[in-house]
Short mmCIF file of C-alpha atoms in Angstrom, two decimals:
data_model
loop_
_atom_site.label_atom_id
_atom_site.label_comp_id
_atom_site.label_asym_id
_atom_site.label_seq_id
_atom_site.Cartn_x
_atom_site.Cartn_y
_atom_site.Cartn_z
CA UNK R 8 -31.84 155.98 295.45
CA UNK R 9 -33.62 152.67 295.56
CA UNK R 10 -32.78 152.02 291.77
CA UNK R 11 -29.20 153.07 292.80
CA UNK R 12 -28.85 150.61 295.51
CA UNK R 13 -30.41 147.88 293.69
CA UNK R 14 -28.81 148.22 290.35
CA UNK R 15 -27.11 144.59 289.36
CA UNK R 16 -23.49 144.45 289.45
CA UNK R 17 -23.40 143.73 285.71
CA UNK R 18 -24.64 147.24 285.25
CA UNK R 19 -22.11 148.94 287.67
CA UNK R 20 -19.07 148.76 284.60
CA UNK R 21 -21.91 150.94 282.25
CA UNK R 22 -22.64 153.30 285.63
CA UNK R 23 -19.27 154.06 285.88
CA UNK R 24 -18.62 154.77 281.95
CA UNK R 25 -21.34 157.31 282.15
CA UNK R 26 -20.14 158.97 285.70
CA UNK R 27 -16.62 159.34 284.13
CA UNK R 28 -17.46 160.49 280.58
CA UNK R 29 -20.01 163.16 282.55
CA UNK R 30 -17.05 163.87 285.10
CA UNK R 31 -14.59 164.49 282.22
CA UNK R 32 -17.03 166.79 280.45
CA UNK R 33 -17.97 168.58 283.42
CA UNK R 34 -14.07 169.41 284.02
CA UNK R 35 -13.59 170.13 280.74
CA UNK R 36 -16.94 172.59 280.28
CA UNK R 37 -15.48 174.31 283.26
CA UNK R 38 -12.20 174.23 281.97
CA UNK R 39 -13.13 175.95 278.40
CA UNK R 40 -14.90 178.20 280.65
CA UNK R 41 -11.65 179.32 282.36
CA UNK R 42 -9.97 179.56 279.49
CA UNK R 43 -12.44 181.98 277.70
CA UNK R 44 -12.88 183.78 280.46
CA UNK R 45 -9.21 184.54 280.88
CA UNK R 46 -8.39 185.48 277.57
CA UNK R 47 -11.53 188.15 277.49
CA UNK R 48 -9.33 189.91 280.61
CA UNK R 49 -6.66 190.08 278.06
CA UNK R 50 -6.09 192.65 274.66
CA UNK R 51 -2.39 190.91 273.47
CA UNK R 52 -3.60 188.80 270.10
CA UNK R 53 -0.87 186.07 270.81
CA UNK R 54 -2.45 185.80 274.87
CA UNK R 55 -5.54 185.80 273.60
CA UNK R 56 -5.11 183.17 269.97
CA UNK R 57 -2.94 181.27 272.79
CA UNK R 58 -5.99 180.87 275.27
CA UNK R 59 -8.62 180.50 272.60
CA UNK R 60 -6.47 177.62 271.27
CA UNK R 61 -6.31 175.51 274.26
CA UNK R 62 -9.97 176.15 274.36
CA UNK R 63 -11.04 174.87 271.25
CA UNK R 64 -8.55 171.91 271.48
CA UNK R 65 -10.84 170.71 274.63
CA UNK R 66 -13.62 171.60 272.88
CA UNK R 67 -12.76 169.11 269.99
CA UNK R 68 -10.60 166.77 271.87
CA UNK R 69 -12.25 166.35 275.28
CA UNK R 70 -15.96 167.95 275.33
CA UNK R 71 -17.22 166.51 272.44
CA UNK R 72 -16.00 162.95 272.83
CA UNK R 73 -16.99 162.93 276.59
CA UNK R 74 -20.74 164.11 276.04
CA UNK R 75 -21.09 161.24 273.27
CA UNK R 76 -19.87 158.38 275.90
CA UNK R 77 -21.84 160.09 278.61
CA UNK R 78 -25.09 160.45 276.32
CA UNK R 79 -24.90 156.71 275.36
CA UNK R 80 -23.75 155.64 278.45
CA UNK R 81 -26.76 157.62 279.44
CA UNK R 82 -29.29 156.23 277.27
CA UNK R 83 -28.28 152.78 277.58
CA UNK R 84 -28.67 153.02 281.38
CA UNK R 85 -32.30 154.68 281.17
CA UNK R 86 -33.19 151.94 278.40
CA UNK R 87 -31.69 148.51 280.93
CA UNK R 88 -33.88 150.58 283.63
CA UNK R 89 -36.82 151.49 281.63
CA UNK R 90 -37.62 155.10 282.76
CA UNK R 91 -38.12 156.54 279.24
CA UNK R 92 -41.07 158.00 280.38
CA UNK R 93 -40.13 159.08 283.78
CA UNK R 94 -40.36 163.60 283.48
CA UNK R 95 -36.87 163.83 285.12
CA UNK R 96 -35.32 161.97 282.28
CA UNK R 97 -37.58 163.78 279.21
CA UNK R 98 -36.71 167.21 280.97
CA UNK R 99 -32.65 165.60 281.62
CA UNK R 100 -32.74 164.97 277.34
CA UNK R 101 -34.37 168.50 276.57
CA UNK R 102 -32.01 170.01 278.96
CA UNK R 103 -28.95 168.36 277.02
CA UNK R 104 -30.10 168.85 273.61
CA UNK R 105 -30.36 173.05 274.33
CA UNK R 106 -27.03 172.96 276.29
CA UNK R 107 -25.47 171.06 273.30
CA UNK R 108 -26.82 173.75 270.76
CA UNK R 109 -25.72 176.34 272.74
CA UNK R 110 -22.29 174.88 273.49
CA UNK R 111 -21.80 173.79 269.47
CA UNK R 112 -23.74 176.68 267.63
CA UNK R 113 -22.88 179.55 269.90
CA UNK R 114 -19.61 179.43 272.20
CA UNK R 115 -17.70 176.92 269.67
CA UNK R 116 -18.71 179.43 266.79
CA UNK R 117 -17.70 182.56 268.74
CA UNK R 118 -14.43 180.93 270.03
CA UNK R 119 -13.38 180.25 266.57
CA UNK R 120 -14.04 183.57 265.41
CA UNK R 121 -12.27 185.26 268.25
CA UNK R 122 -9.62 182.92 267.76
CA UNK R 123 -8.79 183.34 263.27
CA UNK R 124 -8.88 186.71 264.41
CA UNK R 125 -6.62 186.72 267.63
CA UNK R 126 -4.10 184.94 265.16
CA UNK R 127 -4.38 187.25 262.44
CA UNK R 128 -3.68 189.92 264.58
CA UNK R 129 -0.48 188.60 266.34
CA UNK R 130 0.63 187.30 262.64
CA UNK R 131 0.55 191.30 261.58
CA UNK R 132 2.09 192.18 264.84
CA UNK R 133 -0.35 193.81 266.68
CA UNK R 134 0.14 193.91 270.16
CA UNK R 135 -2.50 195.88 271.87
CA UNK R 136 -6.50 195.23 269.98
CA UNK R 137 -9.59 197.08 271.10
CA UNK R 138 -11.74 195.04 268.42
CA UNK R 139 -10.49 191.58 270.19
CA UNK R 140 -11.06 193.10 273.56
CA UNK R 141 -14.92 193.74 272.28
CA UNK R 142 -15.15 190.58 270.53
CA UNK R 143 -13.99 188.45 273.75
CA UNK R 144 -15.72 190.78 276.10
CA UNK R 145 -19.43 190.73 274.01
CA UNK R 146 -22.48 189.41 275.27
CA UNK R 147 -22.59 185.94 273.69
CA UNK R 148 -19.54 184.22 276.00
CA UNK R 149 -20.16 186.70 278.98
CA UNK R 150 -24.19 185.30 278.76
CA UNK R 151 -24.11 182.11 277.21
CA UNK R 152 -21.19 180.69 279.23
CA UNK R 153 -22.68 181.39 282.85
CA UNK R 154 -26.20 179.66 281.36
CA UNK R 155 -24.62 176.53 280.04
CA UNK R 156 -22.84 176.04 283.52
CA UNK R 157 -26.48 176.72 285.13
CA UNK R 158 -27.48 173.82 282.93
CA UNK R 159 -25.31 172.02 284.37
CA UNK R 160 -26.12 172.08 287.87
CA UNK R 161 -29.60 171.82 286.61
CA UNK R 162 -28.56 167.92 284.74
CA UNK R 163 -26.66 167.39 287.82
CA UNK R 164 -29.51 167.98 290.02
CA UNK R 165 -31.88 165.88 287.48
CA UNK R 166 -29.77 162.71 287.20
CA UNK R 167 -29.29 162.44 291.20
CA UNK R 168 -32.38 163.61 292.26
CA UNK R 169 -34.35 162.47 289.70
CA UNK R 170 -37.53 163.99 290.95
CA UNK R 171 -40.91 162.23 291.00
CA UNK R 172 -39.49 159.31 290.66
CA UNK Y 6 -36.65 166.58 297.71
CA UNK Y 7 -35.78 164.10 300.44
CA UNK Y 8 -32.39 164.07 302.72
CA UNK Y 9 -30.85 161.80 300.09
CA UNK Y 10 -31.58 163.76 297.25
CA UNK Y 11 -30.08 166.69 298.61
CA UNK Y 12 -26.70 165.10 300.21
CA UNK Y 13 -25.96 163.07 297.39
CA UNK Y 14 -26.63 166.16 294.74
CA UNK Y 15 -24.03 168.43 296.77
CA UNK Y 16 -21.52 165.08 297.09
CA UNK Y 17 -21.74 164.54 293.26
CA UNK Y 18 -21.39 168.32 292.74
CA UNK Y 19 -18.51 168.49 295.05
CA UNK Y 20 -17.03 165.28 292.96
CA UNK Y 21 -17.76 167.24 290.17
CA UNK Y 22 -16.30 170.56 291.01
CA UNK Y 23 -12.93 168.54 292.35
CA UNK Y 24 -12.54 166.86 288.87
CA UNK Y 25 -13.27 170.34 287.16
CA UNK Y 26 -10.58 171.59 289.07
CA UNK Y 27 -7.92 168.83 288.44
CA UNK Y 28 -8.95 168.94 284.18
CA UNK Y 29 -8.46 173.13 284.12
CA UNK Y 30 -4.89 172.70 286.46
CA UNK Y 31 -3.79 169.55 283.91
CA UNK Y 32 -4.83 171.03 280.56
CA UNK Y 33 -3.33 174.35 281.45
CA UNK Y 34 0.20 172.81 282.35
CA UNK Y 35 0.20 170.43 279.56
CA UNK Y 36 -0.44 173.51 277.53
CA UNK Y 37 2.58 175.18 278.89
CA UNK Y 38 4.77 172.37 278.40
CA UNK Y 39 4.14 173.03 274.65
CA UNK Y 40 5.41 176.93 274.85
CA UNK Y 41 8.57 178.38 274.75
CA UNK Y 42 8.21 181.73 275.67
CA UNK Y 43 7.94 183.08 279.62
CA UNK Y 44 4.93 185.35 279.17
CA UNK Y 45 2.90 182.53 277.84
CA UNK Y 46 3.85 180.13 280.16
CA UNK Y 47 3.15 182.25 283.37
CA UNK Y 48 -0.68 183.02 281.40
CA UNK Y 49 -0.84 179.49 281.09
CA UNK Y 50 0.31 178.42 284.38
CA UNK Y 51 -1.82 181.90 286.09
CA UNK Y 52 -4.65 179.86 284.80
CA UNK Y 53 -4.45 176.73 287.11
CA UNK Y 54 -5.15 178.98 290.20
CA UNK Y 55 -8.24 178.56 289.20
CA UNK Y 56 -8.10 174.86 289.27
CA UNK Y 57 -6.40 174.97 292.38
CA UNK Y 58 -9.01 177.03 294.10
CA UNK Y 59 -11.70 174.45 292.42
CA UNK Y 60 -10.09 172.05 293.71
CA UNK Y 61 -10.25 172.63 297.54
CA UNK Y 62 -13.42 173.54 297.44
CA UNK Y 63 -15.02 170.38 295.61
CA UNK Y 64 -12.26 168.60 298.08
CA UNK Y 65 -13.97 169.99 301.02
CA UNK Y 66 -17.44 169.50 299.67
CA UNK Y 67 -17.10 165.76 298.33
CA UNK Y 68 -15.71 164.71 301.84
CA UNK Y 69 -18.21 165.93 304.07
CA UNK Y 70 -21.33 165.44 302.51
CA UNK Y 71 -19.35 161.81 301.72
CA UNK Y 72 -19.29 161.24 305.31
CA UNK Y 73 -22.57 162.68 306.18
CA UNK Y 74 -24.29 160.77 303.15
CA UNK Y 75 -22.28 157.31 304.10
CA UNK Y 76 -23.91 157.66 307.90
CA UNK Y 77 -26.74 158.79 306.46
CA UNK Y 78 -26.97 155.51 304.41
CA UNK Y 79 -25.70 153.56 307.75
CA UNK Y 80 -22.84 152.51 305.76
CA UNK Y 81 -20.59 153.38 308.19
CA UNK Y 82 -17.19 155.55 307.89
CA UNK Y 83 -15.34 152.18 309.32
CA UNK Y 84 -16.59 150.57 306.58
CA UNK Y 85 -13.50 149.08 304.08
CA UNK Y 86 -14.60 150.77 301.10
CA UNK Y 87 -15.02 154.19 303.11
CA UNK Y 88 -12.14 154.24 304.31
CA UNK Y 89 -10.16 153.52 301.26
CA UNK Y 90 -12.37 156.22 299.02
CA UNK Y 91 -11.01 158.49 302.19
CA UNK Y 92 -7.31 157.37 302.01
CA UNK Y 93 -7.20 157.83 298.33
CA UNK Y 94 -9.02 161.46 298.74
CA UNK Y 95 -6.27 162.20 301.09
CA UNK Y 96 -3.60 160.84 298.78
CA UNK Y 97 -5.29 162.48 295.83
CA UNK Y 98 -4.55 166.07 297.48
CA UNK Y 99 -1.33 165.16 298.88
CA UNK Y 100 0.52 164.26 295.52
CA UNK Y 101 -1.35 166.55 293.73
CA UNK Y 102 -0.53 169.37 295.92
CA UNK Y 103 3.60 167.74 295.98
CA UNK Y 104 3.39 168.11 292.19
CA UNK Y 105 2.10 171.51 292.30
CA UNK Y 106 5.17 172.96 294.19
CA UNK Y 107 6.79 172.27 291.20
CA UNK Y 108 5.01 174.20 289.25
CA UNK Y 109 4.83 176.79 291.15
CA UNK Y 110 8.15 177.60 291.21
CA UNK Y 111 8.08 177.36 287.67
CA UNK Y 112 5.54 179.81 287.34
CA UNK Y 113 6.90 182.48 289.64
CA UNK Y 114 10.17 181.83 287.31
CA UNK Y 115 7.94 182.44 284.04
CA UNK Y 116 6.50 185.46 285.41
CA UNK Y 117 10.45 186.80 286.39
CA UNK Y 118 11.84 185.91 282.76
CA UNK Y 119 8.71 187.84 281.30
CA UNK Y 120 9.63 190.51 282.15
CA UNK Y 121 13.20 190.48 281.88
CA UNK Y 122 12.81 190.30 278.20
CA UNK Y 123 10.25 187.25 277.61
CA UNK Y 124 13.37 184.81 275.65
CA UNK Y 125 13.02 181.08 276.04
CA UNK Y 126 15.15 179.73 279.09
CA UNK Y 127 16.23 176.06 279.43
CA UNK Y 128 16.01 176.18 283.05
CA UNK Y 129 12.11 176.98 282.80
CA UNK Y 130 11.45 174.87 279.96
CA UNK Y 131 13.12 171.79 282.42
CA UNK Y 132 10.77 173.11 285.61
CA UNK Y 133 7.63 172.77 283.15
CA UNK Y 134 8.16 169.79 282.29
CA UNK Y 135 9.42 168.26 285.67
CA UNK Y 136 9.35 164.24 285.17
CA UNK Y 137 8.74 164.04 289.11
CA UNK Y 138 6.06 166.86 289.48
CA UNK Y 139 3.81 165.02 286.13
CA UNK Y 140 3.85 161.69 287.90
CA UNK Y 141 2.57 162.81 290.73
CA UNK Y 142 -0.27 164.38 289.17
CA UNK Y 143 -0.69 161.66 287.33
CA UNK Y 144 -0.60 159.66 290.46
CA UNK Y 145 -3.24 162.50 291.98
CA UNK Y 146 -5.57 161.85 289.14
CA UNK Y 147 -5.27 157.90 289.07
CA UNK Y 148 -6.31 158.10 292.73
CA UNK Y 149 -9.29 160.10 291.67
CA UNK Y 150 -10.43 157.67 289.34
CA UNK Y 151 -9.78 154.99 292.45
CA UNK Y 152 -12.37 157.02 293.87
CA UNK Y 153 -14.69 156.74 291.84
CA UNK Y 154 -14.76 153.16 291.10
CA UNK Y 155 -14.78 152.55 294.83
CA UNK Y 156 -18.20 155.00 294.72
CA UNK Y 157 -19.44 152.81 292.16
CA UNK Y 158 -18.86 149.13 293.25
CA UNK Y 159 -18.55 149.94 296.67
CA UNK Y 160 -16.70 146.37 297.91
CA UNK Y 161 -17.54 145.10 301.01
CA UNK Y 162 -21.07 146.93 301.38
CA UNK Y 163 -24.27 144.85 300.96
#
């Protein structure tokens, strides 16, 4: 709070860089979110490739990008304010390193899938898929999904709080 | 955890939630604005109900624990910046919810052409796309970011 306060105004222009690159990726976390979980209510191959689509498109065009500002942002904040070794901020960087893995190695990877195959389905015509229904219903985006949003709260919770310090 | 810690958590999640909302509700329509056919527009435009609903709630939330946290502070809610960030909140929901008339009529219209035989219609395509409706969620979102830069430099306060 105190830091907060006291910041120096030539700091507020790299404060508010970070808050809207972490806004933006919130919104569009939540927004892939949405969009995954709508197309795994749906068994149509063009509803589903459709939804899938606009996901990954976020993924690539708004989630990535956003979590790169916001991590340098970040870092560059923590580094003019010296709190490298404050726990909140080693536990904030852990935190974001697993939710990045998870976000890029799982969800991206299984949205992808789900989404050649939603397309290769619609191309051949199908209109009704029970093997699209299972592969958008599975565990991985019903599981990992839900956690990364935990996470989120979690870094949310971190950076304002910032216990112990 | 002090007071603080807890008010301004639930304010920044609030924030947060309200910008979620606004991102899903804009990516969905601009994604519909790139379809032709009914049935995928009305998925598309199903899908910013949940923006909508995100919205209210991180509306709700970001204004009263903004309040509460300001007096907390002993900022004071007559304080210039305060009352801006509250005028531009209201503004924010006003046009947003102006341009979302829009399209909701044009989804109600999507889901009535779906199932009349799903072929592209010029009259939906036009409702989509609505020049009026976009600027003023455009206007809804530049007051958002209004917002926040009043959060951050908060002129006027000591």
């Amino acid at each position: 709070m105190v830091v907060g306060i006291l910041r120096p105004a030539s700091w507020e222009w790299l404060l508010f860089v970070h808050l809207f690159a972490a806004f933006s990726f919130v919104g569009a976390v939540v927004a892939v979110t949405a969009a995954s979980i709508a197309a795994s209510r749906r068994d149509n191959p063009r509803e589903v490739a459709l939804l899938s689509r606009v996901a990954r498109r976020l993924d690539q065009l708004v989630v990535w990008p956003s979590f790169l500002v916001l991590l340098v942002a970040g870092l560059w904040l923590a580094g003019r304010e010296d709190v490298f070794d404050r726990t909140w901020l080693q536990v904030g960087i852990a935190l974001t390193v697993v939710g990045a893995a998870a976000g890029a190695g799982i969800l991206s990877w299984d949205n992808r899938r789900t989404m050649r195959r939603a397309e290769q389905l619609a191309g051949e015509g199908v209109e009704r898929s029970d093997e699209l229904r299972r592969m958008t219903s599975g565990p991985l985006p019903r599981i990992v999904g839900p956690l990364l949003l935990l996470l989120l709260v979690a870094l949310l919770w971190l950076m304002t709080a910032k216990p112990g310090a | 955890m002090s007071k603080y810690d807890w008010l301004l958590f639930i304010h920044v999640t609030g924030a947060a939630l309200l910008v979620a909302g606004a991102v899903v509700a804009g990516v969905m329509l601009l994604a519909a604005m790139r379809r032709e056919r009914p049935s995928e527009i009305a998925l598309l435009l199903r899908t910013t109900r949940v923006g909508v609903a995100l919205v209210g709630l991180g509306a709700f939330v970001v204004l009263a624990f903004g309040i509460w946290l300001a007096d907390y502070l002993r900022y004071g809610v007559g304080d210039e910046w305060v009352v801006a960030s509250i005028a531009l909140w209201a503004l924010s929901l006003a046009l947003g919810g102006l341009g979302g008339r829009t399209h909701r009529k044009a989804r109600v219209l999507a889901e009535r052409l779906a199932v009349q035989g799903d072929r592209p219609s010029e009259e939906l395509r036009r409702l989509v796309a609505d020049r009026p409706a976009l600027l003023l969620s455009y206007a809804s979102t530049a007051a958002v970011v209004g917002m926040l830069v009043l959060m951050v430099w908060k002129p006027g306060a000591f």
